[in-house]
Amino acid sequence: MAELFWTTVGAILTLSIYSFLYKDNPFYKFAEHLVVGVSAGYYLVIYYWNYIDPNVATPIFLLRVGDESIGFMSGQWWMAFIPGLLGILLYARFFPKIAWVGRWPLGIYVGGYAGLGISPVMQARVIRQLGANGLPLAGVDDPMAGMTNFALGIVIFAVTTYLFVVKRSIGAGNKIARVGAIVLAAVIGYAGYVVLTLLSNAGVVSMTNILLVIGLLGTLSYFFFSMRHRGILGGLARIGIIFLMVGFGASFGYTVMSRISLLIGRVGFLLHDWLHLVD
Amino acid sequence: MRREIPLAITFLIGIFMLVDFFVPHYRVSGLAEEMKQWGTIVIAASILLGVGNLIRVHSHKIRRKSEGWQYSLATLAIMAVMVGFGGPWGTIEEGSPFNWMFLNMQVPLQSTMFSLLAFFIASAAYRAFRLRSAEAALLLIAAIIVMLGRVPIGQWMTRGLPEKATLPWLTETIMAYPNMAAFRGILMGAALGVMAMGLRVILGIERSYLGGEK
Amino acid sequence: MKLPGTACIAFLMLCACAANAQVDAVDVEEVLSMADARADSVPPAPPRDLSARDHIGDNDSGDRISVSWTLSPDDGGGEADVLGYLVMRSEAPDARGDTVGVVPAGTTRLVDDTAVPRTPYYYHVQAVDSVNLSEPATFGPVEGRSSFWQPRRTSVFVLMAVFFAMVITFTQLAQKGASLFIRRIPGLNAIEEAVGRATEMGRPVLYVPGIGEIDNIMTIASLTILSHVAKITARYETPLIVPTARAVVMSAAEEVVKEAYAEAGHPDAYNPDNIRYLSDAQFAFAAAVNGIMLREKPAANLYLGAFWAESLLLAETGFEAGAIQVAGTAMVSQLPFFVTACDFTLMGEELYAASAYLSREPKLMGSLKGSDWMKALSIALMAAGIIANIVGWTAFVAWFETQ
């Protein structure tokens, strides 16, 4: 019985949140204010009983860490007292005369974590990536070669078409000449694809590794703030933003399925756990 | 003096933590671990600041009877109930009223909000169809390819083609190569930004987190 | 010493359980199945090139020693009957000593983490087949010590030192009055325009500093930009609402905004009820911010800081509410959503460059320049790595491998 009550409460709250999709209404407002209140109470209690009590209050006042006793003013006692003191100092901000002392805990916390974060970030995001990107540009077994070369063939076709038809205006006014130019561009594109494939298979060139190198070069150029994006830097930056957009699109597409499965989960709760309509 | 002490503390502790990465000696590592623990405790202690702010803002609303004050009353009331159930004696184990309220109110509300993303991601994608620029077109095309490549329909759509022209293969390629190249670059740039900023914090040049200049 | 096959294996298993050393999981079935009970009277050849040295790892109290060797000739070749290696440790060169561990065939190292610091040890390694033990290979003396430097992280140190030197150099240059150029960043100009738009419409500005904690560098960057935004809203007396998800971030934001209003000459316009702590819970926060968007109807939404999955919830609701939105984050996983839903997005490092860009303070410009040239150096190093690989000088890229 109690379970049905609580499941119904959960279901009503769930539906209240979904009503938000239609428009703001009292049910949603109530659910929103409820979750804010519940989580505030929850974190207040949890932070005290799971963090402050075992690590600060019990050692300082009850002289106990876990099941062991510790001495007053012993090393372990100080290890509990200092953070407790820092925590209390945070509240000094309410007393104008000593408000400045309230900055100390923040200074320690932020400074400490700033120092902590710097080196691992350098290691993981810069050094490792440089090591991984100093890739051999040639002679590598390239599993994605077919796709890359095909795509590059298309790029060559597109660029050649652009050059012929737009830049040089070949066959302007003569439809047949124009079509001929496009066909020629397609042939050139296909030839490019064939050449690249031969080179890849012979292990002379690894197009995907070249792609990775150009990608990194492009994105780093995009984030270069010291010069205007003109000339070569501008071209590289353009390539960079193209890579970024493809990457963002891929992330976007990748996430869609996981978000939809969340929805399926909630609908499953409503139909299965609450209404028992489905198995 | 008032400004210098926290900056000096920041500097010393920052340098110590930085050095901890390179010095494996157990005394250094041990102390660094302790200090990381202190950080979590300080943050836990700060919760009362936040709750205090919440109480103040909502009680002002109730007192002034501004629009929606009844909801503020609900917030404060339910918070008091939660604290009452769990607070004084630490009765937070499974089966307690505190835990019940968490499982039956907070969890469903949070999961439902999370699931709203399914709708929002659809509306965001739909709006992206209004191609604002060539770059947006690229984003959209890549998104569609990867989306289709990850579901059975994508496999079905291109089932007859050679392996390297099928959607799932294309998806894999995109995820492996341009995706990786782009993210390496942006993460590397961001990493340099983080390090420069971290250095500024340690040296005391960046002081925004301390609040006012005084 | 000859023992029947399975008894030998059982003995090895017991040793593996008794010793407290790092041992790769030995598949009992696999080993027993190999214990062909055919009598084998030829012991395997011992492992070669045995060496041991102090192991330098995190939290080093000198209790770890790394023992390594090359495979016995009968392991995978020769008689091909080696099942594993038995590693023993003694304090005198000729004593048998205690077992440290047993590893399967094909392994060439073991880390002994039960060593007593500063005690000289001798290590003996024997190859084992189903029936016999090889002659022991011995190495010693070697001591465990607590080290003061992790040599495999030297490359990190060197590059970091170079980077910091660049930052400090450019900072000095900037302070001496050299003018440093930074290109236009559209997203940052958009922030000021958005605030202007809100002022014109007489509606508030909503500034969400992310849900990261104050130690998150993105949050710190956000607070710097908040100071700048607050000065503008103070001047035009536009309401500025700052919802936060962390108590400490809230109190820092309070101080930042109050200070900015005082500096702009409008201390009375500061409304403390507009800097609100909502919830530590991610989606409760998002729900409450959505409520603010729908009811208080801000005309400009600024999302600057660390965001996780709730990013799209905020951005889409803001869009539906008709606000102009500028986002900035280095959370690469959330950038796609901000890019699709917001009018301008500051990506990655652009967020960190913001503090220099908006204030034009020499110290900040200097460090931005330092980062820029570090990027140039990185490109050069990558090119060098590629060339090194082409000419076959693999040591260059290997130096970048860190632990």
Tab-separated table of N, CA and C in Angstrom, chain C residues 75-198:
chain	number	residue	atom	x	y	z
C	75	ASP	N	61.052	-20.448	-23.259
C	75	ASP	CA	59.722	-19.852	-23.158
C	75	ASP	C	59.298	-19.407	-24.549
C	76	GLY	N	58.415	-20.149	-25.147
C	76	GLY	CA	57.964	-19.785	-26.492
C	76	GLY	C	58.922	-20.200	-27.584
C	77	GLY	N	60.003	-20.813	-27.213
C	77	GLY	CA	60.980	-21.274	-28.210
C	77	GLY	C	61.704	-22.444	-27.590
C	78	GLY	N	62.711	-22.937	-28.213
C	78	GLY	CA	63.473	-24.041	-27.610
C	78	GLY	C	62.545	-25.176	-27.262
C	79	GLU	N	62.541	-25.605	-26.026
C	79	GLU	CA	61.659	-26.699	-25.617
C	79	GLU	C	60.219	-26.236	-25.443
C	80	ALA	N	60.041	-24.933	-25.311
C	80	ALA	CA	58.701	-24.335	-25.217
C	80	ALA	C	57.842	-24.974	-24.144
C	81	ASP	N	58.442	-25.250	-22.994
C	81	ASP	CA	57.632	-25.880	-21.942
C	81	ASP	C	57.599	-25.046	-20.669
C	82	VAL	N	58.081	-23.820	-20.742
C	82	VAL	CA	58.066	-22.968	-19.551
C	82	VAL	C	56.629	-22.535	-19.252
C	83	LEU	N	56.212	-22.716	-17.985
C	83	LEU	CA	54.854	-22.337	-17.594
C	83	LEU	C	54.825	-20.999	-16.882
C	84	GLY	N	55.963	-20.630	-16.274
C	84	GLY	CA	55.973	-19.373	-15.550
C	84	GLY	C	57.324	-19.169	-14.925
C	85	TYR	N	57.369	-18.123	-14.084
C	85	TYR	CA	58.611	-17.809	-13.402
C	85	TYR	C	58.351	-17.657	-11.923
C	86	LEU	N	59.305	-18.124	-11.130
C	86	LEU	CA	59.199	-18.021	-9.685
C	86	LEU	C	60.215	-16.983	-9.230
C	87	VAL	N	59.718	-15.956	-8.528
C	87	VAL	CA	60.617	-14.888	-8.094
C	87	VAL	C	60.790	-14.991	-6.590
C	88	MET	N	62.053	-15.075	-6.155
C	88	MET	CA	62.313	-15.182	-4.722
C	88	MET	C	63.264	-14.084	-4.313
C	89	ARG	N	63.266	-13.818	-3.012
C	89	ARG	CA	64.042	-12.683	-2.544
C	89	ARG	C	64.740	-13.094	-1.274
C	90	SER	N	66.027	-12.724	-1.142
C	90	SER	CA	66.746	-13.044	0.088
C	90	SER	C	67.613	-11.866	0.461
C	91	GLU	N	68.113	-11.906	1.698
C	91	GLU	CA	68.972	-10.794	2.116
C	91	GLU	C	70.442	-11.128	1.998
C	92	ALA	N	70.744	-12.377	1.703
C	92	ALA	CA	72.143	-12.750	1.460
C	92	ALA	C	72.206	-13.342	0.069
C	93	PRO	N	73.324	-13.158	-0.623
C	93	PRO	CA	73.387	-13.560	-2.034
C	93	PRO	C	73.207	-15.049	-2.273
C	94	ASP	N	73.587	-15.879	-1.332
C	94	ASP	CA	73.503	-17.302	-1.629
C	94	ASP	C	72.324	-17.999	-0.964
C	95	ALA	N	71.611	-17.338	-0.068
C	95	ALA	CA	70.462	-17.993	0.573
C	95	ALA	C	69.297	-18.090	-0.399
C	96	ARG	N	68.400	-19.013	-0.126
C	96	ARG	CA	67.250	-19.229	-1.019
C	96	ARG	C	66.226	-18.128	-0.848
C	97	GLY	N	65.924	-17.795	0.395
C	97	GLY	CA	65.025	-16.678	0.663
C	97	GLY	C	63.549	-17.035	0.585
C	98	ASP	N	62.705	-15.985	0.490
C	98	ASP	CA	61.249	-16.180	0.466
C	98	ASP	C	60.696	-15.904	-0.919
C	99	THR	N	59.546	-16.505	-1.156
C	99	THR	CA	58.904	-16.269	-2.445
C	99	THR	C	58.267	-14.881	-2.462
C	100	VAL	N	58.471	-14.219	-3.549
C	100	VAL	CA	57.826	-12.926	-3.728
C	100	VAL	C	56.600	-13.076	-4.604
C	101	GLY	N	56.720	-13.864	-5.646
C	101	GLY	CA	55.565	-14.033	-6.521
C	101	GLY	C	55.830	-15.006	-7.640
C	102	VAL	N	54.739	-15.362	-8.314
C	102	VAL	CA	54.814	-16.269	-9.459
C	102	VAL	C	54.103	-15.591	-10.617
C	103	VAL	N	54.732	-15.571	-11.772
C	103	VAL	CA	54.067	-14.973	-12.923
C	103	VAL	C	54.039	-15.973	-14.069
C	104	PRO	N	53.049	-15.852	-14.942
C	104	PRO	CA	52.951	-16.831	-16.020
C	104	PRO	C	54.012	-16.595	-17.096
C	105	ALA	N	54.142	-17.594	-17.973
C	105	ALA	CA	55.107	-17.499	-19.063
C	105	ALA	C	54.795	-16.295	-19.931
C	106	GLY	N	55.840	-15.689	-20.479
C	106	GLY	CA	55.649	-14.529	-21.338
C	106	GLY	C	55.771	-13.224	-20.594
C	107	THR	N	55.771	-13.282	-19.257
C	107	THR	CA	55.916	-12.046	-18.472
C	107	THR	C	57.388	-11.783	-18.245
C	108	THR	N	57.752	-10.503	-18.249
C	108	THR	CA	59.163	-10.202	-18.040
C	108	THR	C	59.420	-9.262	-16.885
C	109	ARG	N	58.361	-8.945	-16.117
C	109	ARG	CA	58.651	-8.144	-14.934
C	109	ARG	C	57.652	-8.368	-13.834
C	110	LEU	N	58.073	-7.951	-12.630
C	110	LEU	CA	57.229	-8.071	-11.461
C	110	LEU	C	57.622	-6.940	-10.514
C	111	VAL	N	56.612	-6.330	-9.886
C	111	VAL	CA	56.929	-5.291	-8.900
C	111	VAL	C	56.707	-5.872	-7.520
C	112	ASP	N	57.762	-5.901	-6.732
C	112	ASP	CA	57.676	-6.416	-5.373
C	112	ASP	C	57.320	-5.247	-4.476
C	113	ASP	N	56.092	-5.218	-3.918
C	113	ASP	CA	55.730	-4.072	-3.090
C	113	ASP	C	55.728	-4.399	-1.602
C	114	THR	N	56.479	-5.451	-1.212
C	114	THR	CA	56.565	-5.774	0.208
C	114	THR	C	57.962	-5.538	0.750
C	115	ALA	N	58.781	-4.822	-0.007
C	115	ALA	CA	60.164	-4.630	0.436
C	115	ALA	C	60.206	-3.698	1.634
C	116	VAL	N	61.159	-3.939	2.510
C	116	VAL	CA	61.390	-3.015	3.611
C	116	VAL	C	62.354	-1.964	3.095
C	117	PRO	N	62.014	-0.674	3.270
C	117	PRO	CA	62.886	0.354	2.688
C	117	PRO	C	64.319	0.256	3.193
C	118	ARG	N	65.226	0.619	2.340
C	118	ARG	CA	66.642	0.694	2.661
C	118	ARG	C	67.215	-0.623	3.183
C	119	THR	N	66.673	-1.730	2.718
C	119	THR	CA	67.247	-3.030	3.050
C	119	THR	C	67.760	-3.636	1.760
C	120	PRO	N	69.050	-4.016	1.734
C	120	PRO	CA	69.551	-4.618	0.485
C	120	PRO	C	68.969	-6.009	0.293
C	121	TYR	N	68.498	-6.284	-0.925
C	121	TYR	CA	67.915	-7.579	-1.248
C	121	TYR	C	68.615	-8.177	-2.450
C	122	TYR	N	68.530	-9.516	-2.525
C	122	TYR	CA	68.989	-10.232	-3.714
C	122	TYR	C	67.774	-10.944	-4.289
C	123	TYR	N	67.581	-10.831	-5.587
C	123	TYR	CA	66.427	-11.471	-6.231
C	123	TYR	C	66.878	-12.667	-7.045
C	124	HIS	N	66.126	-13.756	-6.917
C	124	HIS	CA	66.423	-14.972	-7.678
C	124	HIS	C	65.194	-15.328	-8.484
C	125	VAL	N	65.398	-15.481	-9.774
C	125	VAL	CA	64.261	-15.823	-10.634
C	125	VAL	C	64.550	-17.143	-11.321
C	126	GLN	N	63.553	-18.045	-11.258
C	126	GLN	CA	63.726	-19.348	-11.905
C	126	GLN	C	62.566	-19.587	-12.844
C	127	ALA	N	62.906	-20.166	-14.004
C	127	ALA	CA	61.841	-20.575	-14.917
C	127	ALA	C	61.311	-21.920	-14.448
C	128	VAL	N	60.003	-22.110	-14.630
C	128	VAL	CA	59.366	-23.336	-14.143
C	128	VAL	C	58.670	-24.030	-15.304
C	129	ASP	N	58.925	-25.333	-15.441
C	129	ASP	CA	58.068	-26.080	-16.365
C	129	ASP	C	57.221	-27.033	-15.527
C	130	SER	N	56.535	-27.984	-16.150
C	130	SER	CA	55.572	-28.765	-15.377
C	130	SER	C	56.221	-29.621	-14.313
C	131	VAL	N	57.511	-29.795	-14.414
C	131	VAL	CA	58.151	-30.736	-13.490
C	131	VAL	C	59.329	-30.109	-12.750
C	132	ASN	N	60.077	-29.260	-13.451
C	132	ASN	CA	61.351	-28.804	-12.889
C	132	ASN	C	61.436	-27.300	-12.764
C	133	LEU	N	62.443	-26.922	-11.960
C	133	LEU	CA	62.806	-25.510	-11.867
C	133	LEU	C	64.163	-25.324	-12.517
C	134	SER	N	64.360	-24.160	-13.109
C	134	SER	CA	65.660	-23.914	-13.742
C	134	SER	C	66.660	-23.482	-12.688
C	135	GLU	N	67.888	-23.332	-13.139
C	135	GLU	CA	68.885	-22.713	-12.285
C	135	GLU	C	68.449	-21.288	-12.000
C	136	PRO	N	68.702	-20.802	-10.797
C	136	PRO	CA	68.241	-19.430	-10.528
C	136	PRO	C	69.152	-18.390	-11.165
C	137	ALA	N	68.557	-17.335	-11.667
C	137	ALA	CA	69.332	-16.161	-12.064
C	137	ALA	C	69.261	-15.235	-10.860
C	138	THR	N	70.395	-14.631	-10.514
C	138	THR	CA	70.431	-13.820	-9.300
C	138	THR	C	70.862	-12.409	-9.629
C	139	PHE	N	70.294	-11.476	-8.899
C	139	PHE	CA	70.720	-10.090	-9.057
C	139	PHE	C	70.656	-9.413	-7.697
C	140	GLY	N	71.625	-8.601	-7.425
C	140	GLY	CA	71.573	-7.829	-6.191
C	140	GLY	C	72.932	-7.225	-5.883
C	141	PRO	N	73.096	-6.464	-4.839
C	141	PRO	CA	72.050	-6.017	-3.925
C	141	PRO	C	71.284	-4.823	-4.485
C	142	VAL	N	70.024	-4.712	-4.112
C	142	VAL	CA	69.235	-3.553	-4.529
C	142	VAL	C	68.369	-3.119	-3.351
C	143	GLU	N	68.207	-1.820	-3.189
C	143	GLU	CA	67.449	-1.292	-2.063
C	143	GLU	C	66.274	-0.475	-2.553
C	144	GLY	N	65.206	-0.487	-1.784
C	144	GLY	CA	64.108	0.411	-2.100
C	144	GLY	C	64.331	1.733	-1.371
C	145	ARG	N	64.124	2.837	-2.065
C	145	ARG	CA	64.264	4.139	-1.416
C	145	ARG	C	63.078	5.013	-1.771
C	146	SER	N	62.772	5.961	-0.904
C	146	SER	CA	61.728	6.913	-1.277
C	146	SER	C	62.384	8.023	-2.082
C	147	SER	N	61.949	8.168	-3.311
C	147	SER	CA	62.629	9.096	-4.218
C	147	SER	C	62.034	10.480	-4.166
C	148	PHE	N	62.825	11.419	-4.612
C	148	PHE	CA	62.362	12.806	-4.638
C	148	PHE	C	61.999	13.277	-6.030
C	149	TRP	N	62.173	12.440	-7.016
C	149	TRP	CA	61.841	12.897	-8.378
C	149	TRP	C	61.313	11.738	-9.197
C	150	GLN	N	60.314	12.019	-10.000
C	150	GLN	CA	59.750	11.010	-10.878
C	150	GLN	C	60.344	11.254	-12.264
C	151	PRO	N	61.359	10.489	-12.655
C	151	PRO	CA	62.049	10.825	-13.904
C	151	PRO	C	61.171	10.717	-15.140
C	152	ARG	N	60.103	9.886	-15.072
C	152	ARG	CA	59.292	9.750	-16.273
C	152	ARG	C	58.383	10.950	-16.487
C	153	ARG	N	58.425	11.898	-15.571
C	153	ARG	CA	57.596	13.085	-15.793
C	153	ARG	C	58.449	14.298	-16.119
C	154	THR	N	59.699	14.052	-16.429
C	154	THR	CA	60.592	15.169	-16.722
C	154	THR	C	60.103	15.986	-17.904
C	155	SER	N	59.565	15.324	-18.925
C	155	SER	CA	59.126	16.079	-20.098
C	155	SER	C	58.018	17.046	-19.722
C	156	VAL	N	57.122	16.602	-18.818
C	156	VAL	CA	56.047	17.493	-18.377
C	156	VAL	C	56.649	18.717	-17.701
C	157	PHE	N	57.638	18.473	-16.844
C	157	PHE	CA	58.258	19.567	-16.112
C	157	PHE	C	58.917	20.561	-17.061
C	158	VAL	N	59.683	20.006	-18.017
C	158	VAL	CA	60.410	20.883	-18.938
C	158	VAL	C	59.448	21.767	-19.716
C	159	LEU	N	58.406	21.143	-20.290
C	159	LEU	CA	57.480	21.939	-21.100
C	159	LEU	C	56.712	22.936	-20.264
C	160	MET	N	56.381	22.521	-19.035
C	160	MET	CA	55.676	23.451	-18.160
C	160	MET	C	56.555	24.640	-17.822
C	161	ALA	N	57.846	24.367	-17.554
C	161	ALA	CA	58.764	25.455	-17.227
C	161	ALA	C	58.876	26.409	-18.412
C	162	VAL	N	58.976	25.835	-19.613
C	162	VAL	CA	59.051	26.676	-20.815
C	162	VAL	C	57.795	27.539	-20.927
C	163	PHE	N	56.643	26.920	-20.711
C	163	PHE	CA	55.379	27.627	-20.819
C	163	PHE	C	55.303	28.768	-19.817
C	164	PHE	N	55.639	28.462	-18.542
C	164	PHE	CA	55.570	29.500	-17.530
C	164	PHE	C	56.542	30.628	-17.845
C	165	ALA	N	57.727	30.271	-18.365
C	165	ALA	CA	58.692	31.307	-18.721
C	165	ALA	C	58.110	32.227	-19.786
C	166	MET	N	57.433	31.623	-20.768
C	166	MET	CA	56.816	32.445	-21.817
C	166	MET	C	55.771	33.382	-21.227
C	167	VAL	N	54.934	32.832	-20.345
C	167	VAL	CA	53.864	33.649	-19.769
C	167	VAL	C	54.455	34.812	-18.994
C	168	ILE	N	55.456	34.501	-18.186
C	168	ILE	CA	56.030	35.551	-17.357
C	168	ILE	C	56.746	36.589	-18.210
C	169	THR	N	57.439	36.145	-19.256
C	169	THR	CA	58.124	37.096	-20.136
C	169	THR	C	57.143	38.070	-20.771
C	170	PHE	N	56.085	37.524	-21.352
C	170	PHE	CA	55.124	38.406	-22.005
C	170	PHE	C	54.408	39.307	-21.015
C	171	THR	N	54.191	38.799	-19.788
C	171	THR	CA	53.569	39.642	-18.771
C	171	THR	C	54.469	40.834	-18.471
C	172	GLN	N	55.780	40.562	-18.322
C	172	GLN	CA	56.709	41.663	-18.069
C	172	GLN	C	56.684	42.659	-19.211
C	173	LEU	N	56.715	42.127	-20.449
C	173	LEU	CA	56.696	42.991	-21.627
C	173	LEU	C	55.465	43.876	-21.608
C	174	ALA	N	54.316	43.254	-21.289
C	174	ALA	CA	53.071	44.021	-21.304
C	174	ALA	C	53.092	45.106	-20.255
C	175	GLN	N	53.631	44.759	-19.086
C	175	GLN	CA	53.639	45.758	-18.025
C	175	GLN	C	54.566	46.902	-18.334
C	176	LYS	N	55.602	46.650	-19.155
C	176	LYS	CA	56.498	47.745	-19.516
C	176	LYS	C	55.869	48.629	-20.580
C	177	GLY	N	54.692	48.271	-21.012
C	177	GLY	CA	53.988	49.172	-21.911
C	177	GLY	C	53.939	48.726	-23.354
C	178	ALA	N	54.519	47.565	-23.658
C	178	ALA	CA	54.425	47.092	-25.038
C	178	ALA	C	52.970	46.816	-25.357
C	179	SER	N	52.521	47.214	-26.517
C	179	SER	CA	51.117	46.965	-26.825
C	179	SER	C	51.013	45.606	-27.497
C	180	LEU	N	50.138	44.769	-26.968
C	180	LEU	CA	49.990	43.418	-27.494
C	180	LEU	C	48.657	43.298	-28.209
C	181	PHE	N	48.676	42.695	-29.369
C	181	PHE	CA	47.465	42.632	-30.183
C	181	PHE	C	46.691	41.343	-29.908
C	182	ILE	N	45.386	41.493	-29.749
C	182	ILE	CA	44.523	40.307	-29.691
C	182	ILE	C	43.446	40.470	-30.736
C	183	ARG	N	43.209	39.441	-31.513
C	183	ARG	CA	42.204	39.567	-32.557
C	183	ARG	C	40.815	39.619	-31.949
C	184	ARG	N	39.887	40.097	-32.746
C	184	ARG	CA	38.513	40.223	-32.290
C	184	ARG	C	37.902	38.846	-32.032
C	185	ILE	N	37.220	38.707	-30.901
C	185	ILE	CA	36.513	37.453	-30.608
C	185	ILE	C	35.031	37.776	-30.620
C	186	PRO	N	34.296	37.372	-31.653
C	186	PRO	CA	32.893	37.790	-31.805
C	186	PRO	C	32.024	37.511	-30.590
C	187	GLY	N	32.217	36.346	-29.967
C	187	GLY	CA	31.352	36.006	-28.839
C	187	GLY	C	31.451	37.015	-27.712
C	188	LEU	N	32.652	37.539	-27.483
C	188	LEU	CA	32.814	38.457	-26.360
C	188	LEU	C	32.153	39.794	-26.637
C	189	ASN	N	32.210	40.259	-27.870
C	189	ASN	CA	31.485	41.482	-28.197
C	189	ASN	C	29.993	41.264	-28.050
C	190	ALA	N	29.572	40.040	-28.354
C	190	ALA	CA	28.140	39.726	-28.296
C	190	ALA	C	27.614	39.855	-26.870
C	191	ILE	N	28.470	39.589	-25.878
C	191	ILE	CA	28.012	39.689	-24.497
C	191	ILE	C	27.540	41.107	-24.206
C	192	GLU	N	28.362	42.081	-24.595
C	192	GLU	CA	27.984	43.455	-24.312
C	192	GLU	C	26.727	43.851	-25.079
C	193	GLU	N	26.627	43.380	-26.321
C	193	GLU	CA	25.424	43.695	-27.096
C	193	GLU	C	24.184	43.105	-26.446
C	194	ALA	N	24.328	41.879	-25.929
C	194	ALA	CA	23.168	41.223	-25.311
C	194	ALA	C	22.697	42.017	-24.108
C	195	VAL	N	23.662	42.465	-23.289
C	195	VAL	CA	23.286	43.238	-22.113
C	195	VAL	C	22.603	44.534	-22.546
C	196	GLY	N	23.133	45.154	-23.612
C	196	GLY	CA	22.523	46.376	-24.129
C	196	GLY	C	21.090	46.141	-24.550
C	197	ARG	N	20.876	45.014	-25.246
C	197	ARG	CA	19.522	44.688	-25.704
C	197	ARG	C	18.568	44.556	-24.534
C	198	ALA	N	19.032	43.862	-23.478
C	198	ALA	CA	18.162	43.674	-22.311
C	198	ALA	C	17.818	45.006	-21.672
